[in-house]
The first five atom37 places (N, CA, C, CB, O) and aatype in JSON, in Angstrom:
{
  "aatype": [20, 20, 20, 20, 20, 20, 20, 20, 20, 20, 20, 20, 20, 20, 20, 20, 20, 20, 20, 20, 20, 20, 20, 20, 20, 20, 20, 20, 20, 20, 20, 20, 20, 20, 20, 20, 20, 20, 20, 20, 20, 20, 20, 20, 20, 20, 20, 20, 20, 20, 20, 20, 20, 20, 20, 20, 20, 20, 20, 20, 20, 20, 20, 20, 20, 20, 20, 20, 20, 20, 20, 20, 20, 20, 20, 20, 20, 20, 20, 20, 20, 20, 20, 20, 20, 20, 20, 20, 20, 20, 20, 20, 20, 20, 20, 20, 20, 20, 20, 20, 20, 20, 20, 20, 20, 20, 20, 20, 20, 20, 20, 20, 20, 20, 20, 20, 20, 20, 20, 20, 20, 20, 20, 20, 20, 20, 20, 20, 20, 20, 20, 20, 20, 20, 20, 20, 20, 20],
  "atom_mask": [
    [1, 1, 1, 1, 1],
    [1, 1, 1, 1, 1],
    [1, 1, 1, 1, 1],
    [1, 1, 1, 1, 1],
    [1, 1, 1, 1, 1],
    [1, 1, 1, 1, 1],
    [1, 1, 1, 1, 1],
    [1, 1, 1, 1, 1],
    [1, 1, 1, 1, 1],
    [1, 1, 1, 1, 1],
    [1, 1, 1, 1, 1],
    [1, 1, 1, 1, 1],
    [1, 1, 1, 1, 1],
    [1, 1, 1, 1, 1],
    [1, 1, 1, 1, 1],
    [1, 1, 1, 1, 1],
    [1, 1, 1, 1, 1],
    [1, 1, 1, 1, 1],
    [1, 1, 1, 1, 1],
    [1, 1, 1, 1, 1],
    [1, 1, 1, 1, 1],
    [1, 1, 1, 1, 1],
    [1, 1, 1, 1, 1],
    [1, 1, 1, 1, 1],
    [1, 1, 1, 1, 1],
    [1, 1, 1, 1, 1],
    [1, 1, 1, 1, 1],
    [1, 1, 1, 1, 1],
    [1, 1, 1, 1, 1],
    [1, 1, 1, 1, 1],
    [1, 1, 1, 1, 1],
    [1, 1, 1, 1, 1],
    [1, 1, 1, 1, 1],
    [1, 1, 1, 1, 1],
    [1, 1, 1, 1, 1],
    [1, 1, 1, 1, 1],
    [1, 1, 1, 1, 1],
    [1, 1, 1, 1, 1],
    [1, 1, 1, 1, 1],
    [1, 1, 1, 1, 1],
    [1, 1, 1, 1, 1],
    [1, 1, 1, 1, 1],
    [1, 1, 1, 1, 1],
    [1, 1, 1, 1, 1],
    [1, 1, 1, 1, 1],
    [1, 1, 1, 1, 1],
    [1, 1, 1, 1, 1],
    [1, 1, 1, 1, 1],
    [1, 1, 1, 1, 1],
    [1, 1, 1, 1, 1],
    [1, 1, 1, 1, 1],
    [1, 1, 1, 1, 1],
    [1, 1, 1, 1, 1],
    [1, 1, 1, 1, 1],
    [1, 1, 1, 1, 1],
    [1, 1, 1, 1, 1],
    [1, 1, 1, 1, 1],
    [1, 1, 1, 1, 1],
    [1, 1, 1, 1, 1],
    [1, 1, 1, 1, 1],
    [1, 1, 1, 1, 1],
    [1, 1, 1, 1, 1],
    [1, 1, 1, 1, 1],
    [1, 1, 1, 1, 1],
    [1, 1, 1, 1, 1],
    [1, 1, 1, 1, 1],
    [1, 1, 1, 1, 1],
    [1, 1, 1, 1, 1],
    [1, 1, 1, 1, 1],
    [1, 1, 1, 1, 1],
    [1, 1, 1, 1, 1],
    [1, 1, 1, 1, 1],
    [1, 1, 1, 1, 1],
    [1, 1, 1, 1, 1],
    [1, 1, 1, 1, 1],
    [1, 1, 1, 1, 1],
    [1, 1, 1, 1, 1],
    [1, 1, 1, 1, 1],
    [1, 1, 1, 1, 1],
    [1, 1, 1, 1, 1],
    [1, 1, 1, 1, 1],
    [1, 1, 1, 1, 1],
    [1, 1, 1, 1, 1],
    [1, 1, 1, 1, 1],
    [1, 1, 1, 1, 1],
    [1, 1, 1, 1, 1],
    [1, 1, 1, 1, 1],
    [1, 1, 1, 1, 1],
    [1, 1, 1, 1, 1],
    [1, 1, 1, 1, 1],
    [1, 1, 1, 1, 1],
    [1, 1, 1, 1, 1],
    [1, 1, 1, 1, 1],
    [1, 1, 1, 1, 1],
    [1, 1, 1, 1, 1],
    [1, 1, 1, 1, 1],
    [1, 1, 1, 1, 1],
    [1, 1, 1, 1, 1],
    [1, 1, 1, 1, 1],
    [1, 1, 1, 1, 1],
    [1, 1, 1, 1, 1],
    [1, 1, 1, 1, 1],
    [1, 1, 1, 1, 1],
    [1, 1, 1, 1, 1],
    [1, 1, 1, 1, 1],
    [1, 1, 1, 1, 1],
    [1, 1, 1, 1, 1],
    [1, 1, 1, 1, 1],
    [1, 1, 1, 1, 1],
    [1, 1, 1, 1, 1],
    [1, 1, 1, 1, 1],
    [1, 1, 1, 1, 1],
    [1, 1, 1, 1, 1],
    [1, 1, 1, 1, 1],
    [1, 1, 1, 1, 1],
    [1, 1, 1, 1, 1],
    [1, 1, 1, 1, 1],
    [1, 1, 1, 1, 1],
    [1, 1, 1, 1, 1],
    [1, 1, 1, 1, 1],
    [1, 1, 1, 1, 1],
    [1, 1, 1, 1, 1],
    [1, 1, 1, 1, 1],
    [1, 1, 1, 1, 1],
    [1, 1, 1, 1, 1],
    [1, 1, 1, 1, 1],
    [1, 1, 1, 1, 1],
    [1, 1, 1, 1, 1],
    [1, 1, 1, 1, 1],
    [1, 1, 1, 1, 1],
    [1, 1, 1, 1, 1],
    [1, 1, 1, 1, 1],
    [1, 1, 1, 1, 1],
    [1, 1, 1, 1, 1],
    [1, 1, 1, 1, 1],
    [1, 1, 1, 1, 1],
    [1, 1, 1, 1, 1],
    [1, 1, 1, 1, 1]
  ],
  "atom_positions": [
    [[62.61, 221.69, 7.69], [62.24, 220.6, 8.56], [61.04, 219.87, 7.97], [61.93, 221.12, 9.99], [60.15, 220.61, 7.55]],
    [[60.88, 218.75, 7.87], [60.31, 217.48, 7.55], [58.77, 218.13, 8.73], [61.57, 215.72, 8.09], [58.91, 218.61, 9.85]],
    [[57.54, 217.91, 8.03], [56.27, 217.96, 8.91], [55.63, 216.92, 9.62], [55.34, 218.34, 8.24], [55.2, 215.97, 8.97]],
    [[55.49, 216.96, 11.05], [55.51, 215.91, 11.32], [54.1, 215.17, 10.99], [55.97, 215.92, 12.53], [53.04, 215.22, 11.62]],
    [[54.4, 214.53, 9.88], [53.02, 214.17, 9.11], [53.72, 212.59, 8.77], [52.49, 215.4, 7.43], [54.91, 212.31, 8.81]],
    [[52.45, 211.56, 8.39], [53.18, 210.62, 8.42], [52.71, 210.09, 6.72], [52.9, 209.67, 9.82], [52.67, 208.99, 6.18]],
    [[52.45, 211.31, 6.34], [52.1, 211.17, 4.41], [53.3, 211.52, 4.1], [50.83, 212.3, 3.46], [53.43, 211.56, 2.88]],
    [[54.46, 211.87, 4.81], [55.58, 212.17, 4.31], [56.66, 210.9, 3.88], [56.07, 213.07, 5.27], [56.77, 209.93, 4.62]],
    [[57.49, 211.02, 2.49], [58.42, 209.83, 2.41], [59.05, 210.02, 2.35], [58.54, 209.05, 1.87], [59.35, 211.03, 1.7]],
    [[60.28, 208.92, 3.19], [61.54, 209.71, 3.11], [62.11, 209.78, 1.44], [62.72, 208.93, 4.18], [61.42, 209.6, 0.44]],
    [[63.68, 210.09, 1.49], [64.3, 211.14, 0.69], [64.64, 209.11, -0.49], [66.12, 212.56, 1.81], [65.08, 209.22, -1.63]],
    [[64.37, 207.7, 0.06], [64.91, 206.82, -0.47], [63.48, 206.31, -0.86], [65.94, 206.03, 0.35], [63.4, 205.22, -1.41]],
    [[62.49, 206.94, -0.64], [61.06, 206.73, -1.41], [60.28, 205.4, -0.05], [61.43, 205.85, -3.6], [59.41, 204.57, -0.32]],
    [[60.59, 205.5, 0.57], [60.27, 204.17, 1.57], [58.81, 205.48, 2.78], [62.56, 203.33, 2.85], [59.0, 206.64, 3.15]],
    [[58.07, 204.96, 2.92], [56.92, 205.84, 4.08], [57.5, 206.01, 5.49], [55.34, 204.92, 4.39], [57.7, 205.11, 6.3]],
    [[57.7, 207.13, 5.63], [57.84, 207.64, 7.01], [57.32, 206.49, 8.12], [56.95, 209.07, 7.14], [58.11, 205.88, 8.84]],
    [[56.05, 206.32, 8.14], [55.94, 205.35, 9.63], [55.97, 204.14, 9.2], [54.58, 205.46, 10.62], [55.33, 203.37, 9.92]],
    [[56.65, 203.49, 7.94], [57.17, 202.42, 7.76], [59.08, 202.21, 8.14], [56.69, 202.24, 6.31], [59.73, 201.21, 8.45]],
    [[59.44, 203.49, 7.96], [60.97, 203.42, 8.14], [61.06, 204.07, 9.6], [61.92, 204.32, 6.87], [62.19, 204.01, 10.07]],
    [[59.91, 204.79, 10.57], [60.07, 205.06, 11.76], [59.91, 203.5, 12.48], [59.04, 206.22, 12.17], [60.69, 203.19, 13.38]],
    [[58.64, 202.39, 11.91], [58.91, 201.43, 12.71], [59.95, 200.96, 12.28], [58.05, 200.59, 12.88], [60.55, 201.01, 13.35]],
    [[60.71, 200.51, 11.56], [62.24, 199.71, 11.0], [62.74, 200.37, 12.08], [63.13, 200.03, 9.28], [63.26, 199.62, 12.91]],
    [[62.74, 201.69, 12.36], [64.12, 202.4, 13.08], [63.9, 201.96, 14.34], [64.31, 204.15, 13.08], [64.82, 201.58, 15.07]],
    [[62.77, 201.97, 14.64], [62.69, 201.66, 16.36], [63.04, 200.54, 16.47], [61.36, 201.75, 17.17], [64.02, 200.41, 17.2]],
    [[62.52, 199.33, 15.9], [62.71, 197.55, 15.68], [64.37, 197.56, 15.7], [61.92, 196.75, 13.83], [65.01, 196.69, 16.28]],
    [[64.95, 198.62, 15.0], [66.32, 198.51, 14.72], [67.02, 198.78, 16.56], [66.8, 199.89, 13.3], [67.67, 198.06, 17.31]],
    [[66.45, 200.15, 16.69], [66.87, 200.89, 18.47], [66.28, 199.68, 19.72], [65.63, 202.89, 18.83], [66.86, 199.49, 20.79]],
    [[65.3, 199.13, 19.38], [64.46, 198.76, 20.73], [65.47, 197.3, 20.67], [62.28, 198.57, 20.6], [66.14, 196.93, 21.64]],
    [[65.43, 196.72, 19.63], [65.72, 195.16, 19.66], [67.02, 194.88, 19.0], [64.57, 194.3, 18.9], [67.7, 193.97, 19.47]],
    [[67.48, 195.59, 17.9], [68.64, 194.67, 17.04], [70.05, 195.64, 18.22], [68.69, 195.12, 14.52], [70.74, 194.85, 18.86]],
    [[70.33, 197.0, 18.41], [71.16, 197.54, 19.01], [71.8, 196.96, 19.86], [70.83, 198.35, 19.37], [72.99, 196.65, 19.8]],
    [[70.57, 196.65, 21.27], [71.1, 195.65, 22.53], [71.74, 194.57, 22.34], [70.16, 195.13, 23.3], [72.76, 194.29, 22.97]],
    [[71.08, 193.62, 21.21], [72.16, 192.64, 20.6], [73.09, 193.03, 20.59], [72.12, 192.19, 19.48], [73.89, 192.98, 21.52]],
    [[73.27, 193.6, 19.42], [74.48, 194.03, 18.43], [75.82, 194.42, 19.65], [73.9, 195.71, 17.27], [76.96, 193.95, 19.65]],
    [[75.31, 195.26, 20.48], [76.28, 195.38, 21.62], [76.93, 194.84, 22.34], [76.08, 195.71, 22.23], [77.99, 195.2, 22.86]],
    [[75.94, 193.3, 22.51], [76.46, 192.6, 23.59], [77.49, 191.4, 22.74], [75.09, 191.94, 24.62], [78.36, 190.62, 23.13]],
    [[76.81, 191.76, 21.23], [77.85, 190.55, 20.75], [79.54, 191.09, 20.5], [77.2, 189.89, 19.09], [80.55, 190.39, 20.54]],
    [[79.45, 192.38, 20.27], [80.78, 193.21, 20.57], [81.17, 193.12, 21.6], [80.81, 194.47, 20.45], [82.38, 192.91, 21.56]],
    [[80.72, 193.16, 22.76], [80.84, 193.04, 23.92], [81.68, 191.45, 24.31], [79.41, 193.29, 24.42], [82.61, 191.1, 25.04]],
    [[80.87, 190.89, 23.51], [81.08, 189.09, 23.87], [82.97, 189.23, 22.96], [79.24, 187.48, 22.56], [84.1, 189.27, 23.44]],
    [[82.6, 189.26, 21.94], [83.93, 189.4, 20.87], [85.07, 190.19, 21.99], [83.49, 190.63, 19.15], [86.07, 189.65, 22.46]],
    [[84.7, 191.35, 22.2], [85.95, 192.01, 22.82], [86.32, 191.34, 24.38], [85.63, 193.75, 22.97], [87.32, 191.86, 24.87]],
    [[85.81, 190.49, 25.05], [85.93, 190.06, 26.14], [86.76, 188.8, 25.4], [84.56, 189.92, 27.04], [87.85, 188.47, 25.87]],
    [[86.35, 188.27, 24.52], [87.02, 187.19, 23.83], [88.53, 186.94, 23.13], [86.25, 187.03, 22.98], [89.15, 185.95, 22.73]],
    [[88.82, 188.76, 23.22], [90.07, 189.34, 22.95], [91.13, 189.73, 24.46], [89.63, 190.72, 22.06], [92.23, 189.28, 24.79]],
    [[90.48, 190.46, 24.93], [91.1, 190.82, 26.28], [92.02, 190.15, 27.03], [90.27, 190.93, 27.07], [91.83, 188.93, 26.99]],
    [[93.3, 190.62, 27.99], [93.76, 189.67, 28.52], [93.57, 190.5, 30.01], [95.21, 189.14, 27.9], [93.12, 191.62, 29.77]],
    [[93.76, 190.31, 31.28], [93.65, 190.32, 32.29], [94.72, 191.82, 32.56], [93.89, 188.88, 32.83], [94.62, 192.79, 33.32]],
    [[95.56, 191.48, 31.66], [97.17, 192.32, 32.07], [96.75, 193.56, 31.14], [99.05, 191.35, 31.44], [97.53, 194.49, 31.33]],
    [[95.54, 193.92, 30.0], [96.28, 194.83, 29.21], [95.14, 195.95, 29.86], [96.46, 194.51, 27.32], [94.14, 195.69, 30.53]],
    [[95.72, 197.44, 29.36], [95.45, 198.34, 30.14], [94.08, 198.69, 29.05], [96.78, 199.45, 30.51], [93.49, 198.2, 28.09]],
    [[94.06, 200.11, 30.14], [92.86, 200.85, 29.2], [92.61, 201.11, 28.11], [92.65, 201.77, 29.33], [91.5, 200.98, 27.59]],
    [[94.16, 201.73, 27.27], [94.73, 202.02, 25.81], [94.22, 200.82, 25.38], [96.41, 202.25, 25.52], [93.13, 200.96, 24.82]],
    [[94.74, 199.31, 25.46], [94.83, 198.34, 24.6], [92.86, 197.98, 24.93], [96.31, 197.01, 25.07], [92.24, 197.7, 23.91]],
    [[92.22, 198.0, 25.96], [90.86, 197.19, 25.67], [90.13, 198.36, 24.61], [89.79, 196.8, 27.35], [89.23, 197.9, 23.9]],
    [[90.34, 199.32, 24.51], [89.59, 200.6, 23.64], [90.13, 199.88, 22.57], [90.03, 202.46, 23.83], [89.24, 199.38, 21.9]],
    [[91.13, 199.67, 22.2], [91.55, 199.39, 21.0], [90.6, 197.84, 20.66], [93.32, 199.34, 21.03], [90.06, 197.62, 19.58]],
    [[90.58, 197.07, 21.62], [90.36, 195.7, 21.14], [88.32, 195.49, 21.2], [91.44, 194.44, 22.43], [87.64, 194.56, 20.79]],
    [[87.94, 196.71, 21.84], [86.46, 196.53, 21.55], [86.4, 197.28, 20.33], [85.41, 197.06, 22.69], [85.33, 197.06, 19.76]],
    [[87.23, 198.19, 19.64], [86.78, 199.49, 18.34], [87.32, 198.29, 17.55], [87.74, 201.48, 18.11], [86.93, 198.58, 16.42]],
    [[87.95, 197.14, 17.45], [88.8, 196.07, 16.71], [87.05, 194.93, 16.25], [90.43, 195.09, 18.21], [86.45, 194.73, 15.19]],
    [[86.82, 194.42, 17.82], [85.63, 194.04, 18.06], [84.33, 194.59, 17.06], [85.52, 194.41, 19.4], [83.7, 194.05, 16.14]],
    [[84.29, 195.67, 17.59], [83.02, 196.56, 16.38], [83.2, 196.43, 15.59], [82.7, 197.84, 16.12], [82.33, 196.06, 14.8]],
    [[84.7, 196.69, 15.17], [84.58, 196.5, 13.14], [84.53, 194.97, 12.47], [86.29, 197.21, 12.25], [84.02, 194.57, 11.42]],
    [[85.05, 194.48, 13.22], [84.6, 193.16, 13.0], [83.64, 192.53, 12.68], [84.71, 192.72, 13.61], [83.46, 192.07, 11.56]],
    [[82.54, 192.35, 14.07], [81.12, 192.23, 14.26], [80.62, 193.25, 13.28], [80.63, 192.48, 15.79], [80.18, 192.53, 12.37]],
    [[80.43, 194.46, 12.93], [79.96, 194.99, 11.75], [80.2, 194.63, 10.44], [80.22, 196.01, 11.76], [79.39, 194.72, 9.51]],
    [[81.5, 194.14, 10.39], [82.03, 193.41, 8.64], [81.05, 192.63, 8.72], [83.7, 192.43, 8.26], [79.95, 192.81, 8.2]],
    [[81.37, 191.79, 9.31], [80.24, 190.02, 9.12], [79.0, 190.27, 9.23], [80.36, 188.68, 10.39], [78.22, 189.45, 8.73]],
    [[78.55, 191.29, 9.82], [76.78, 191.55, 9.93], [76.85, 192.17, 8.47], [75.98, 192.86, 11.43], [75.8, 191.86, 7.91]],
    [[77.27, 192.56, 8.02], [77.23, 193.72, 6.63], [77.36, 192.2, 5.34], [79.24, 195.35, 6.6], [76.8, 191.84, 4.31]],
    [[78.36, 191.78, 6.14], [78.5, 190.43, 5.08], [77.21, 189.41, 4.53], [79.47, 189.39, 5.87], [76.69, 189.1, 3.46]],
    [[77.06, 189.13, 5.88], [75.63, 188.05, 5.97], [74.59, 189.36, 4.98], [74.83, 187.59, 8.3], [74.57, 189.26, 3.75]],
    [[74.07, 190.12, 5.45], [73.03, 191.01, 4.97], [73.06, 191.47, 3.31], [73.17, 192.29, 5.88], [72.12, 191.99, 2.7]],
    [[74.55, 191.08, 2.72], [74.42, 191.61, 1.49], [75.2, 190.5, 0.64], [74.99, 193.14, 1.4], [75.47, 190.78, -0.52]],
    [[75.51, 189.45, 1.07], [75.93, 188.35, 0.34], [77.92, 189.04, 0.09], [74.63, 188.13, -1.39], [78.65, 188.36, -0.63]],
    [[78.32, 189.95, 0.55], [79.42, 190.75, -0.55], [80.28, 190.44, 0.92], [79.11, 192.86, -1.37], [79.97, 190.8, 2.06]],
    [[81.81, 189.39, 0.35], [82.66, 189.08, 1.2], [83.84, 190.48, 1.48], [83.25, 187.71, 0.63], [84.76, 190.44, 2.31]],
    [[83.58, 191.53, 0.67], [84.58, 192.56, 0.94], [84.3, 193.38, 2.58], [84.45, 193.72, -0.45], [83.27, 193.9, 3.01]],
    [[85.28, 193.27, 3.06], [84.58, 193.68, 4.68], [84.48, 195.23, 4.19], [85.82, 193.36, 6.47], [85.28, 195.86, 3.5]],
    [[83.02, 195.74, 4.88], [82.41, 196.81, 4.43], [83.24, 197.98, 5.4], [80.71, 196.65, 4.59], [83.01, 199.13, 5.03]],
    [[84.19, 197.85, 6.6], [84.96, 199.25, 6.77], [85.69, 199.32, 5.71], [85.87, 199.46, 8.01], [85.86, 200.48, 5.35]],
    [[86.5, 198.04, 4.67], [87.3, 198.5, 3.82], [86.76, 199.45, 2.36], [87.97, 197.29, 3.53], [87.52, 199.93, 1.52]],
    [[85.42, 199.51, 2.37], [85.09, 200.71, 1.76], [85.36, 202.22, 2.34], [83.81, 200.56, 1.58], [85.23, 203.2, 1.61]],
    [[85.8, 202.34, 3.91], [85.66, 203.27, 3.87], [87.27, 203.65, 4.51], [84.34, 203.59, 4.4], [87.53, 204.25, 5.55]],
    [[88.21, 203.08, 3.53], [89.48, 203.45, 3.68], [90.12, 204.67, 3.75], [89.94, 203.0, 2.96], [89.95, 205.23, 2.66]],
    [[91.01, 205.62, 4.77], [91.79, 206.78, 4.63], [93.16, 205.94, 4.2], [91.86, 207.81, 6.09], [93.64, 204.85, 4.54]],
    [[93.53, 207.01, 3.28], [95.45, 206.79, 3.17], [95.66, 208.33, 3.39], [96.34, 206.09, 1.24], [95.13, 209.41, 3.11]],
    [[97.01, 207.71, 4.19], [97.78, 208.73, 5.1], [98.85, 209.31, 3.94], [98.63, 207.9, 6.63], [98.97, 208.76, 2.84]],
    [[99.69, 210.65, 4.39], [100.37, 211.22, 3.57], [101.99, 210.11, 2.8], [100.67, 212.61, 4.48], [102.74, 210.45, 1.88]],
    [[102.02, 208.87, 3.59], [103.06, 207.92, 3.31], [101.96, 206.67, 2.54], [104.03, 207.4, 4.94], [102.42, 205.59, 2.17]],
    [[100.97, 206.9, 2.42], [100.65, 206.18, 1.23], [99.96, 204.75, 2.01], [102.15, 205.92, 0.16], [99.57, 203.72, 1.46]],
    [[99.96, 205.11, 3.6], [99.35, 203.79, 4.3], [97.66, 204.07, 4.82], [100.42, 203.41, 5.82], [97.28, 205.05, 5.46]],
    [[96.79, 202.91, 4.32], [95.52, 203.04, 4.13], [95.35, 202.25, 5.75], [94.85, 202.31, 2.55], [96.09, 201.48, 6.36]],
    [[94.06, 202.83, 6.06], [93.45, 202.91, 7.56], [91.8, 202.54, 7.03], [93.69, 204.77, 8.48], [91.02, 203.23, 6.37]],
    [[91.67, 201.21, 7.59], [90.06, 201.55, 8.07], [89.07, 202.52, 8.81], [89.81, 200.81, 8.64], [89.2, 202.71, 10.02]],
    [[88.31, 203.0, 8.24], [88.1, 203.75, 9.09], [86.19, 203.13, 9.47], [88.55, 205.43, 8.46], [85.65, 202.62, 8.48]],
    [[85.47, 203.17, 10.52], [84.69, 202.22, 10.88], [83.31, 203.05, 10.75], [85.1, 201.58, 12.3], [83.45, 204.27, 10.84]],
    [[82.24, 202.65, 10.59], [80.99, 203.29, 10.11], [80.6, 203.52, 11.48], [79.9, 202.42, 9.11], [79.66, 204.3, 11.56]],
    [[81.11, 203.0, 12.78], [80.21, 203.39, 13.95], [81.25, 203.01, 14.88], [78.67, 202.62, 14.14], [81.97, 202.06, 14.55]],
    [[81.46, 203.65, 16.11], [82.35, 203.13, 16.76], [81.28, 202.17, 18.19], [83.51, 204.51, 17.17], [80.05, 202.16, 18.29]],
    [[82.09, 201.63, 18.91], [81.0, 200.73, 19.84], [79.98, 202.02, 20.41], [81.92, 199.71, 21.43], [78.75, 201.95, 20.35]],
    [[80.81, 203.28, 21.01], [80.23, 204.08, 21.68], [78.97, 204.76, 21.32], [81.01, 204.78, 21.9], [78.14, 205.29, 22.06]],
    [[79.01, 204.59, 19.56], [78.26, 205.25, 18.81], [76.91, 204.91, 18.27], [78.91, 205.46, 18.01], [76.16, 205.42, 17.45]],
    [[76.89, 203.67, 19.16], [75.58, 202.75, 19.04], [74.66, 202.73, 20.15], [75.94, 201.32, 18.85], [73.8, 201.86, 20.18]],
    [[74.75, 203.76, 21.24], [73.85, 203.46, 22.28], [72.68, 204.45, 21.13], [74.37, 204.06, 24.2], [72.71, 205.08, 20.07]],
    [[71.6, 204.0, 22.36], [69.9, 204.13, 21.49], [69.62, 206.01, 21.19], [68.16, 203.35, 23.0], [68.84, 206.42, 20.33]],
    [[70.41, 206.87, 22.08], [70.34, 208.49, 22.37], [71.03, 208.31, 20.84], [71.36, 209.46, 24.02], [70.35, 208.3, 19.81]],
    [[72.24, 208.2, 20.85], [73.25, 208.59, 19.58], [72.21, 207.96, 17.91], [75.24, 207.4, 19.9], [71.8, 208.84, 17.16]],
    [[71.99, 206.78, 17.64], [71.7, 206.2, 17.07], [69.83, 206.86, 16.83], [72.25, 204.93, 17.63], [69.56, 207.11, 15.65]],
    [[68.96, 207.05, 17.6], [68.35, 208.11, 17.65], [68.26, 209.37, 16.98], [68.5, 208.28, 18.42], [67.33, 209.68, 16.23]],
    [[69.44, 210.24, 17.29], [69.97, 211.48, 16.64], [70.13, 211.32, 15.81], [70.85, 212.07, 16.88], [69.37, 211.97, 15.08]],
    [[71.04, 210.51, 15.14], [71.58, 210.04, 13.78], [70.19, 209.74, 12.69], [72.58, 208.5, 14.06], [70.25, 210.05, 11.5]],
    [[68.87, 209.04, 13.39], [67.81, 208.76, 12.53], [67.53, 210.02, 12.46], [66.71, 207.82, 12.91], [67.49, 210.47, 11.32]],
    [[67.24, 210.98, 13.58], [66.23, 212.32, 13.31], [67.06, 213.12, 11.77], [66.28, 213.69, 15.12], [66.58, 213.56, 10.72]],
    [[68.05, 213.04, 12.15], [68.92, 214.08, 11.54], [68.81, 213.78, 10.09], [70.44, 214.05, 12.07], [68.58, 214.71, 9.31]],
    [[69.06, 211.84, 9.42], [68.73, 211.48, 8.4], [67.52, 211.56, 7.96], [69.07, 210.6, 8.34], [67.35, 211.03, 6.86]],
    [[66.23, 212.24, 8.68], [65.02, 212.54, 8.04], [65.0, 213.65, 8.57], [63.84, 211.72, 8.17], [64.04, 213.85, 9.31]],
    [[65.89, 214.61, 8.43], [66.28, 216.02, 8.88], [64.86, 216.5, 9.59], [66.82, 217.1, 7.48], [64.03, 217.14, 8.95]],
    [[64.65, 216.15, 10.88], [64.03, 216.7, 11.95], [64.93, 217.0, 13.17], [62.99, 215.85, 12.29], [66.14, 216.88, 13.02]],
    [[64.46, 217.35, 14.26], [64.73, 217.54, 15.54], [65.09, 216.05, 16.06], [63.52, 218.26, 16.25], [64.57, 215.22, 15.31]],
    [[65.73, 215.52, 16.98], [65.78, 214.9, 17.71], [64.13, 214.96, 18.63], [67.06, 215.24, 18.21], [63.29, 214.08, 18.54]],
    [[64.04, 215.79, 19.2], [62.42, 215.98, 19.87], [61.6, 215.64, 18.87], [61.92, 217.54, 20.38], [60.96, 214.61, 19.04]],
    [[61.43, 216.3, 17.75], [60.37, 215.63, 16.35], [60.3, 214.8, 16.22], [60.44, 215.72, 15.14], [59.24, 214.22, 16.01]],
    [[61.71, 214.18, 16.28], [61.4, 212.85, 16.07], [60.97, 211.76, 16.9], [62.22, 212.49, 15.63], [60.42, 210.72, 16.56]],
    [[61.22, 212.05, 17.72], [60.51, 211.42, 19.43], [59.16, 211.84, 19.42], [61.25, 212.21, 21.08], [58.33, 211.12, 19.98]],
    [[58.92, 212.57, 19.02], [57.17, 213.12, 18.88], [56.73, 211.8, 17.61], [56.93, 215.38, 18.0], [55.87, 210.94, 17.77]],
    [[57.39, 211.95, 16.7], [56.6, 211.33, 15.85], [56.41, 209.92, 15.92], [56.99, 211.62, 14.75], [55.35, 209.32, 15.69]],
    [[57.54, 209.43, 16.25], [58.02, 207.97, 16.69], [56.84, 207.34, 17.82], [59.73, 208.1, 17.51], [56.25, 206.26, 17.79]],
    [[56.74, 208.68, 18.99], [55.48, 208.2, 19.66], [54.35, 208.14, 19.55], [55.32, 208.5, 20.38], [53.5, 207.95, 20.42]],
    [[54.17, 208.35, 17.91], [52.92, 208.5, 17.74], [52.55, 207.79, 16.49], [52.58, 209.85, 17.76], [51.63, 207.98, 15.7]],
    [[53.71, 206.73, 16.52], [53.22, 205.42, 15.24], [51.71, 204.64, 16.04], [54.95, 203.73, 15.02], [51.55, 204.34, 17.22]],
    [[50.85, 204.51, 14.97], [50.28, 203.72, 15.15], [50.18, 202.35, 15.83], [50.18, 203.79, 14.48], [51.35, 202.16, 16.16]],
    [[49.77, 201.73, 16.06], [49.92, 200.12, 16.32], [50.42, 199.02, 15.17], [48.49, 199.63, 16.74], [51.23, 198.09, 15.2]],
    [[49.35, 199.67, 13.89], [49.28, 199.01, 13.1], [49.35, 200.1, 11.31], [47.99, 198.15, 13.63], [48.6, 201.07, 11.15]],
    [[50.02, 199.81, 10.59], [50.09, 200.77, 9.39], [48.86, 200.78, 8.87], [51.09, 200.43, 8.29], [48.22, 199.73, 8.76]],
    [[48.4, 201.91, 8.52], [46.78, 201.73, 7.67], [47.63, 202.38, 5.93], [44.88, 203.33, 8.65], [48.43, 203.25, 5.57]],
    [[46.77, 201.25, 5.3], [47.05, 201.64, 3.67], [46.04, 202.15, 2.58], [47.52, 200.45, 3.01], [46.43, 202.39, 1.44]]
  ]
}
């Protein structure tokens, strides 16, 4: 386990309470977006008549979407970024498969996912997170 010290860097050379504030800026502010514009997209798909099966399908349709084009804009690269992360099935037919599903973006999940990538606790990392500074001292 990672100490909760903030002389520590992570494993991509970037400072702990420089990539704890990114993460929160990312949880507190970009998430809620990001949701509601999936949200907006899959309402933009929907029809009145289709059932439960089909709106699951058309917001996880929604997410990958809204994630291609955010991935797009952010790295200049028109290849939609689930198609990097293609399965092919035993008949030779390839499946997107999606870096996050809508569900997988509330702030608890997305949270976990940070602690775990700077292999702490979920609690550690809530400890440490609450205890960024205001301001980075260098």
């Amino acid at each position: 386990m990672t100490p909760l010290s903030f002389d520590y860097t992570t494993e991509y050379g970037v400072r702990i309470d420089l990539a704890l504030r990114a993460q929160q800026a990312l949880i507190d502010q970009v998430l809620p977006v990001l949701r509601r514009a999936i949200d907006d997209v899959t309402v933009f798909m929907v029809e009145a008549e289709d059932d439960d099966e089909v709106r699951h399908h058309l917001r996880e349709l929604a997410t990958e979407t809204v994630i291609n084009e955010l991935v797009s804009l952010l790295t200049h690269d028109t290849t939609p970024i689930s198609s990097h992360y293609t399965v092919t099935d035993e008949h030779g037919i390839g499946y997107d498969t999606l870096l996050a599903c809508r569900s997988e973006l509330s702030s608890e999940r997305v949270r976990t996912w940070f602690a775990d990538a700077l292999h702490l606790t979920p609690d550690d990392y809530d400890t440490l997170r609450a205890s960024l500074p205001d301001k980075m001292s260098l």
